[in-house]
CSV table of C-alpha atoms and ligand atoms in Angstrom, one decimal:
chain,number,residue,atom,x,y,z
A,176,MET,CA,9.6,0.4,-21.0
A,177,GLU,CA,6.8,-2.2,-22.2
A,178,SER,CA,4.5,-3.3,-20.3
A,179,GLU,CA,4.6,-6.8,-19.1
A,180,ASN,CA,1.3,-7.9,-18.4
A,181,VAL,CA,1.8,-8.0,-14.8
A,182,LEU,CA,-2.1,-7.7,-13.3
A,183,VAL,CA,-0.7,-7.7,-9.5
A,184,GLY,CA,1.8,-6.0,-7.5
A,185,VAL,CA,2.9,-6.3,-4.3
A,186,ILE,CA,4.7,-3.6,-2.1
A,187,GLY,CA,6.8,-5.2,0.9
A,188,GLY,CA,7.1,-3.4,4.1
A,189,SER,CA,9.4,-3.4,7.1
A,190,GLY,CA,10.9,-7.3,7.2
A,191,LEU,CA,9.3,-7.9,3.8
A,192,TYR,CA,12.1,-7.3,1.2
A,193,HIS,CA,11.3,-10.3,-0.9
A,194,LEU,CA,8.4,-13.0,-1.5
A,195,ASP,CA,8.6,-16.9,-1.6
A,196,ASN,CA,7.7,-19.5,-3.9
A,197,LEU,CA,8.1,-17.4,-7.0
A,198,THR,CA,10.3,-17.7,-10.0
A,199,PHE,CA,12.3,-14.6,-10.6
A,200,ILE,CA,12.5,-13.5,-14.0
A,201,LYS,CA,14.1,-9.8,-14.1
A,202,ALA,CA,14.7,-6.7,-12.0
A,203,ALA,CA,13.1,-4.0,-13.8
A,204,ASN,CA,14.7,-0.2,-13.0
A,205,ILE,CA,12.2,2.1,-14.2
A,206,GLU,CA,12.6,5.5,-14.7
A,207,THR,CA,9.3,7.3,-14.1
A,208,PRO,CA,8.7,11.2,-14.5
A,209,TRP,CA,8.5,11.2,-10.7
A,210,GLY,CA,12.0,9.5,-10.5
A,211,TYR,CA,13.0,5.9,-9.5
A,212,PRO,CA,11.1,3.4,-7.2
A,213,SER,CA,12.5,2.7,-4.0
A,214,SER,CA,14.1,-0.4,-5.6
A,215,PRO,CA,14.5,-2.2,-8.9
A,216,ILE,CA,10.9,-4.0,-9.3
A,217,SER,CA,11.3,-7.6,-9.5
A,218,ILE,CA,9.2,-9.5,-11.8
A,219,CYS,CA,8.5,-12.8,-10.9
A,220,SER,CA,6.5,-15.7,-12.6
A,221,LEU,CA,3.8,-17.8,-10.3
A,222,PRO,CA,3.4,-21.3,-10.7
A,223,SER,CA,1.0,-20.8,-13.5
A,224,GLY,CA,3.3,-18.5,-15.4
A,225,ALA,CA,1.4,-15.5,-14.3
A,226,ARG,CA,3.7,-12.6,-13.5
A,227,VAL,CA,3.7,-10.4,-10.5
A,228,ALA,CA,5.6,-7.4,-9.4
A,229,PHE,CA,7.2,-6.7,-6.3
A,230,VAL,CA,8.7,-3.7,-4.8
A,231,ALA,CA,10.0,-3.1,-1.0
A,232,ARG,CA,9.1,0.1,-0.1
A,233,HIS,CA,11.9,1.0,2.3
A,234,GLY,CA,14.8,-0.5,-0.2
A,235,LYS,CA,15.8,-3.8,-0.3
A,236,HIS,CA,18.0,-3.2,2.5
A,237,HIS,CA,15.8,-0.7,4.4
A,238,SER,CA,17.6,2.6,3.7
A,239,ILE,CA,14.7,4.7,2.9
A,240,SER,CA,13.0,6.3,5.6
A,241,PRO,CA,8.8,6.5,5.5
A,242,SER,CA,8.6,10.2,4.9
A,243,ALA,CA,11.7,10.0,1.8
A,244,VAL,CA,9.6,6.7,0.3
A,245,PRO,CA,9.5,7.6,-3.6
A,246,ALA,CA,5.3,6.4,-3.2
A,247,ARG,CA,4.6,8.3,-6.5
A,248,ALA,CA,7.5,7.0,-8.5
A,249,ASN,CA,6.6,3.2,-6.8
A,250,ILE,CA,2.9,3.4,-8.1
A,251,ALA,CA,3.5,4.8,-11.5
A,252,ALA,CA,6.1,2.4,-12.0
A,253,LEU,CA,4.0,-0.6,-11.4
A,254,LYS,CA,0.9,1.0,-13.5
A,255,ARG,CA,3.4,1.0,-16.2
A,256,LEU,CA,3.9,-2.6,-16.0
A,257,GLY,CA,0.6,-3.2,-16.6
A,258,VAL,CA,-0.6,-3.8,-12.7
A,259,ARG,CA,-4.0,-3.4,-11.8
A,260,ALA,CA,-4.2,-4.7,-8.0
A,261,ILE,CA,-1.7,-3.5,-5.5
A,262,LEU,CA,-1.5,-5.7,-2.2
A,263,ALA,CA,0.4,-3.7,0.3
A,264,PHE,CA,2.0,-5.2,3.1
A,265,SER,CA,2.7,-2.9,6.4
A,266,ALA,CA,4.2,-3.3,9.9
A,267,VAL,CA,2.0,-1.5,12.3
A,268,GLY,CA,1.3,-0.7,15.7
A,269,SER,CA,-1.9,-1.8,17.4
A,270,LEU,CA,-4.1,0.6,19.5
A,271,ARG,CA,-6.6,-2.0,20.6
A,272,GLU,CA,-6.0,-4.6,23.3
A,273,GLU,CA,-7.8,-7.1,21.0
A,274,ILE,CA,-5.3,-6.8,18.2
A,275,ALA,CA,-2.1,-8.1,19.6
A,276,PRO,CA,1.4,-8.3,18.1
A,277,GLY,CA,1.5,-11.1,15.6
A,278,HIS,CA,-2.2,-10.5,14.6
A,279,PHE,CA,-2.9,-9.5,10.9
A,280,ALA,CA,-5.7,-6.6,10.0
A,281,ILE,CA,-7.1,-5.1,6.8
A,282,PRO,CA,-8.2,-1.7,7.5
A,283,THR,CA,-11.1,-0.1,5.3
A,284,GLN,CA,-10.7,3.4,7.0
A,285,ILE,CA,-7.4,5.9,7.2
A,286,ILE,CA,-6.7,9.0,9.5
A,287,ASP,CA,-3.9,11.1,7.7
A,288,ARG,CA,-1.5,12.4,10.4
A,289,THR,CA,1.2,13.1,7.9
A,290,LYS,CA,2.6,16.6,7.9
A,291,GLY,CA,2.3,17.5,4.5
A,292,ILE,CA,5.8,17.2,3.3
A,293,ARG,CA,5.5,13.9,1.4
A,294,PRO,CA,4.2,14.4,-2.4
A,295,ALA,CA,1.0,13.3,-2.3
A,296,SER,CA,-0.6,13.6,-5.3
A,297,PHE,CA,0.6,12.9,-9.4
A,298,PHE,CA,-1.1,16.5,-10.0
A,299,GLU,CA,1.2,18.6,-7.6
A,300,GLY,CA,3.2,21.1,-9.3
A,301,THR,CA,1.2,20.7,-12.6
A,302,SER,CA,-1.2,22.9,-14.5
A,303,VAL,CA,-3.9,20.3,-14.0
A,304,VAL,CA,-6.4,20.0,-11.0
A,305,ALA,CA,-7.7,16.7,-10.0
A,306,HIS,CA,-9.8,15.7,-7.0
A,307,ALA,CA,-9.8,12.1,-6.6
A,308,ALA,CA,-12.8,10.5,-4.1
A,309,PHE,CA,-11.2,9.2,-0.9
A,310,GLY,CA,-14.3,8.5,1.5
A,311,ASP,CA,-13.4,4.8,1.0
A,312,PRO,CA,-9.4,4.7,1.0
A,313,PHE,CA,-8.8,1.1,0.3
A,314,SER,CA,-10.8,-0.9,-3.0
A,315,LEU,CA,-13.6,-2.2,-0.8
A,316,LYS,CA,-14.0,-5.3,-3.4
A,317,LEU,CA,-10.6,-6.1,-2.9
A,318,VAL,CA,-10.7,-5.8,0.8
A,319,LYS,CA,-13.6,-8.3,0.6
A,320,TRP,CA,-12.0,-11.0,-1.6
A,321,LEU,CA,-8.7,-10.7,0.5
A,322,GLU,CA,-10.8,-11.0,3.9
A,323,THR,CA,-12.0,-14.0,2.8
A,324,GLU,CA,-8.8,-15.5,1.3
A,325,VAL,CA,-6.2,-14.3,4.0
A,326,GLU,CA,-8.5,-15.8,6.8
A,327,LYS,CA,-9.0,-19.0,4.9
A,328,THR,CA,-5.0,-19.3,4.6
A,329,LEU,CA,-4.2,-18.4,8.3
A,330,LYS,CA,-6.8,-20.6,9.4
A,331,GLU,CA,-5.4,-23.5,7.5
A,332,HIS,CA,-1.5,-22.8,8.0
A,333,GLY,CA,-1.3,-19.5,9.9
A,334,GLY,CA,-0.3,-21.1,13.2
A,335,GLY,CA,-3.0,-19.1,15.0
A,336,VAL,CA,-2.5,-15.6,13.1
A,337,VAL,CA,-5.8,-14.0,13.9
A,338,LEU,CA,-7.2,-11.5,11.4
A,339,HIS,CA,-9.2,-8.6,12.2
A,340,LYS,CA,-11.5,-6.9,9.6
A,341,ASP,CA,-13.0,-3.5,9.2
A,342,LYS,CA,-10.3,-1.4,11.1
A,343,CYS,CA,-9.2,2.5,10.9
A,344,ILE,CA,-5.3,2.8,10.3
A,345,VAL,CA,-3.6,6.3,11.4
A,346,CYS,CA,-0.7,7.2,9.3
A,347,MET,CA,1.6,9.3,11.2
A,348,GLU,CA,4.7,11.1,10.0
A,349,GLY,CA,7.4,9.6,12.1
A,350,PRO,CA,10.3,8.4,11.8
A,351,GLN,CA,9.9,8.9,15.7
A,352,PHE,CA,7.3,6.8,17.2
A,353,SER,CA,4.3,8.3,19.0
A,354,THR,CA,3.5,10.1,22.4
A,355,ARG,CA,1.8,8.3,25.1
A,356,ALA,CA,-0.7,11.4,24.6
A,357,GLU,CA,-0.9,11.1,21.1
A,358,SER,CA,-1.7,7.1,21.3
A,359,ILE,CA,-4.4,8.0,23.7
A,360,MET,CA,-5.6,10.4,21.5
A,361,TYR,CA,-6.2,8.0,18.3
A,362,ARG,CA,-7.8,5.5,20.3
A,363,SER,CA,-10.1,8.5,21.3
A,364,TRP,CA,-10.6,9.2,17.5
A,365,GLY,CA,-11.7,5.5,17.1
A,366,ALA,CA,-8.4,4.5,15.4
A,367,ASP,CA,-7.4,0.8,16.0
A,368,LEU,CA,-3.9,0.5,14.1
A,369,ILE,CA,-1.0,3.2,13.3
A,370,ASN,CA,1.8,3.0,10.6
A,371,MET,CA,3.8,5.8,8.8
A,372,SER,CA,3.6,4.4,5.2
A,373,VAL,CA,0.0,3.7,3.8
A,374,LEU,CA,-0.1,7.3,3.2
A,375,PRO,CA,0.3,8.7,0.2
A,376,GLU,CA,0.5,5.4,-1.2
A,377,ALA,CA,-3.4,4.7,-1.0
A,378,LYS,CA,-4.4,8.2,-2.5
A,379,LEU,CA,-1.7,7.9,-5.3
A,380,ALA,CA,-3.1,4.4,-6.2
A,381,ARG,CA,-6.4,5.7,-6.3
A,382,GLU,CA,-5.2,8.9,-8.6
A,383,ALA,CA,-3.9,6.3,-10.8
A,384,GLU,CA,-6.8,4.0,-11.1
A,385,LEU,CA,-5.4,0.9,-9.0
A,386,ALA,CA,-7.3,-1.3,-6.6
A,387,TYR,CA,-5.2,-0.9,-3.7
A,388,ALA,CA,-5.6,-2.8,-0.1
A,389,LEU,CA,-3.2,-3.6,2.8
A,390,ILE,CA,-2.5,-6.3,5.1
A,391,ALA,CA,-1.5,-4.6,8.3
A,392,THR,CA,0.6,-7.1,10.6
A,393,ALA,CA,1.2,-5.8,14.1
A,394,THR,CA,4.4,-5.7,15.6
A,395,ASP,CA,3.5,-3.7,19.2
A,396,TYR,CA,0.9,-2.1,21.4
A,397,ASP,CA,2.2,1.6,20.4
A,398,SER,CA,2.3,3.7,23.5
A,399,TRP,CA,-1.3,3.8,25.1
A,400,ARG,CA,-1.0,1.3,27.6
A,401,PRO,CA,-1.2,2.6,31.3
A,402,HIS,CA,1.4,0.3,32.6
A,403,SER,CA,3.6,-0.7,29.8
A,404,GLU,CA,6.7,0.3,28.3
A,405,THR,CA,6.3,2.7,25.0
A,406,VAL,CA,7.2,1.0,21.8
A,407,THR,CA,10.6,0.8,20.8
A,408,ALA,CA,12.2,-0.3,17.3
A,409,SER,CA,13.7,-2.9,19.1
A,410,GLN,CA,10.3,-4.0,20.4
A,411,VAL,CA,9.3,-3.8,16.7
A,412,LEU,CA,11.9,-6.0,15.4
A,413,GLN,CA,11.1,-8.9,18.0
A,414,THR,CA,7.9,-9.7,16.1
A,415,LEU,CA,8.9,-8.5,12.9
A,416,GLN,CA,10.7,-11.4,11.3
A,417,ALA,CA,7.6,-13.9,12.4
A,418,ASN,CA,5.4,-11.6,10.7
A,419,ALA,CA,7.2,-11.0,7.4
A,420,ASN,CA,7.5,-15.3,7.4
A,421,CYS,CA,3.7,-15.3,7.7
A,422,SER,CA,2.8,-12.6,4.8
A,423,ARG,CA,5.4,-14.7,2.9
A,424,HIS,CA,2.8,-17.4,3.2
A,425,VAL,CA,0.1,-15.7,3.0
A,426,ALA,CA,1.1,-14.1,-0.1
A,427,ALA,CA,2.3,-17.5,-1.8
A,428,SER,CA,-1.3,-18.8,-1.2
A,429,ILE,CA,-3.2,-16.3,-2.6
A,430,LEU,CA,-1.4,-14.7,-5.2
A,431,GLU,CA,-2.4,-17.2,-7.9
A,432,ASP,CA,-6.1,-16.6,-7.3
A,433,LEU,CA,-5.5,-13.1,-7.0
A,434,HIS,CA,-4.3,-13.0,-10.1
A,435,LEU,CA,-6.9,-15.3,-11.5
A,436,ALA,CA,-9.6,-13.0,-9.9
A,437,ALA,CA,-7.7,-9.5,-11.3
A,438,SER,CA,-7.7,-11.1,-14.8
A,439,GLN,CA,-11.8,-11.6,-14.4
A,440,GLY,CA,-12.0,-8.1,-13.8
A,441,ASP,CA,-14.6,-8.1,-11.2
A,442,ILE,CA,-12.6,-7.1,-8.3
A,443,LEU,CA,-11.2,-4.3,-10.4
A,444,SER,CA,-14.5,-2.4,-11.5
A,445,GLU,CA,-14.7,0.0,-8.5
A,446,GLU,CA,-11.5,1.7,-10.0
A,447,LYS,CA,-12.1,1.6,-13.8
A,448,GLY,CA,-12.9,5.1,-15.0
A,449,SER,CA,-13.3,6.6,-11.3
A,450,MET,CA,-10.9,9.2,-12.4
A,451,SER,CA,-13.2,10.6,-15.2
A,452,PHE,CA,-14.9,12.7,-13.1
A,453,SER,CA,-12.4,14.1,-11.1
A,454,ILE,CA,-10.1,15.8,-13.4
A,455,MET,CA,-11.1,19.4,-14.1
A,456,PRO,CA,-12.3,20.1,-17.4
A,457,LYS,CA,-9.5,20.4,-20.1
A,458,SER,CA,-8.7,24.3,-20.7
A,459,GLY,CA,-6.0,26.2,-22.7
A,460,ASP,CA,-4.0,26.6,-19.5
A,461,GLN,CA,-2.7,23.0,-19.5
A,462,LYS,CA,0.6,22.4,-20.6
A,463,ASP,CA,1.6,20.4,-22.8
A,464,GLU,CA,4.5,18.7,-20.6
A,465,ASP,CA,2.1,18.2,-17.8
A,466,VAL,CA,-0.1,16.2,-20.0
A,467,GLN,CA,2.2,14.3,-21.4
A,468,LYS,CA,3.5,13.2,-17.7
A,469,LEU,CA,0.3,12.6,-16.6
A,470,ALA,CA,-0.3,10.7,-19.4
A,471,TYR,CA,2.1,8.1,-18.2
A,472,ILE,CA,-0.1,6.7,-15.4
A,473,LEU,CA,-3.7,7.7,-17.0
A,474,PRO,CA,-3.1,7.6,-20.9
A,475,GLN,CA,-6.7,7.3,-21.3
A,476,TYR,CA,-7.4,10.9,-20.1
A,477,PHE,CA,-4.3,12.3,-21.1
A,478,ASN,CA,-3.4,11.6,-24.8
A,479,PRO,CA,-0.6,14.3,-25.6
A,480,ALA,CA,-1.5,13.8,-29.7
A,481,ASN,CA,-5.3,15.6,-28.2
B,196,LIG,C1,10.1,-0.3,11.7
B,196,LIG,S1,8.9,0.4,12.6
B,196,LIG,C2,8.3,1.6,11.7
B,196,LIG,C3,7.9,1.8,10.2
B,196,LIG,O1,7.6,0.2,10.0
B,196,LIG,C4,6.5,0.3,9.2
B,196,LIG,O2,6.9,0.4,7.7
B,196,LIG,P1,6.1,-0.5,6.5
B,196,LIG,O3,4.9,0.3,6.8
B,196,LIG,O4,6.7,0.0,5.4
B,196,LIG,O5,5.8,-1.7,7.0
B,196,LIG,C5,5.9,2.0,9.6
B,196,LIG,O6,4.9,2.3,8.6
B,196,LIG,C6,7.0,2.5,9.6
B,196,LIG,O7,7.7,3.4,8.6
B,197,LIG,N1,3.6,1.6,16.9
B,197,LIG,C1,3.8,2.1,15.3
B,197,LIG,N2,3.7,3.4,15.3
B,197,LIG,C2,4.1,3.8,13.9
B,197,LIG,N3,4.4,3.0,12.9
B,197,LIG,C3,4.5,1.5,13.4
B,197,LIG,N4,4.8,0.2,12.7
B,197,LIG,C4,4.8,-0.6,13.5
B,197,LIG,N5,4.7,0.0,14.8
B,197,LIG,C5,4.6,1.4,14.6
């Protein structure tokens, strides 16, 4: 598939299966070396004519559980379309009293509580070894840009939705929610939010040299509050629709400017070339088929012709 010159990709989470204010152009059904994405990727046009790509993380009809999301295919397909910056949305539990259901947050740190059952690297199963830097798991330039823009949008039209900054999110395996003991433990670790989706997505975006940030939308208080019920799916569903409507509004307000910022390049500068010192030196043991596979996401380092 040819690059569509789409610079910005959006990953929609629970409740967010489409965006507003965009002109649908086509659905791209892209097969990658890691299989097909969660859903055909919608290529849409903004009022200026710039294009964005949208993928529904759990499929258009929410048929893919968090542990089974084909995250490598999602990230690889977005990269193949030309995407350089990913704006991901996620429904999350709140581990802090001040982050009420209905509030939004942009995290800067992650604690990994997935169980090793999700393929978490493009290099897994290949003869090439790479160690991506992940100390700052989100793209801080993109995060800073979003903090200003999302806050402005929420203040103007967010109906009182508060934005929290610089938060730490736990990514658990699921699909069951946490126990009270786990929820309390995550608070003692300094975590503020919890979901089941930000990993391995953020790791894979880093390996593909894509700027990645998450807009976390709180649906519930998880299970740490002493005299409250523990979280249930029906509780999550009560807030999900309002959060998704607000997410669509935020996306519609910022995507044009995000495309512009991405085309000017500054918010992408952290990622460009970031893998060059992460990939172990080429040796005779690297198999041609692996080099070819990795060229799909990192053509500048894996040119099969060399
Ligand atoms: C529907 S509750 C749990 C589910 O919701 C979140 O999904 P997403 O991050 O895609 O919005 C959470 O991570 C779980 O997968
Ligand atoms: N409490 C919670 N735990 C994990 N993922 C969630 N997504 C929404 N609420 C959640």
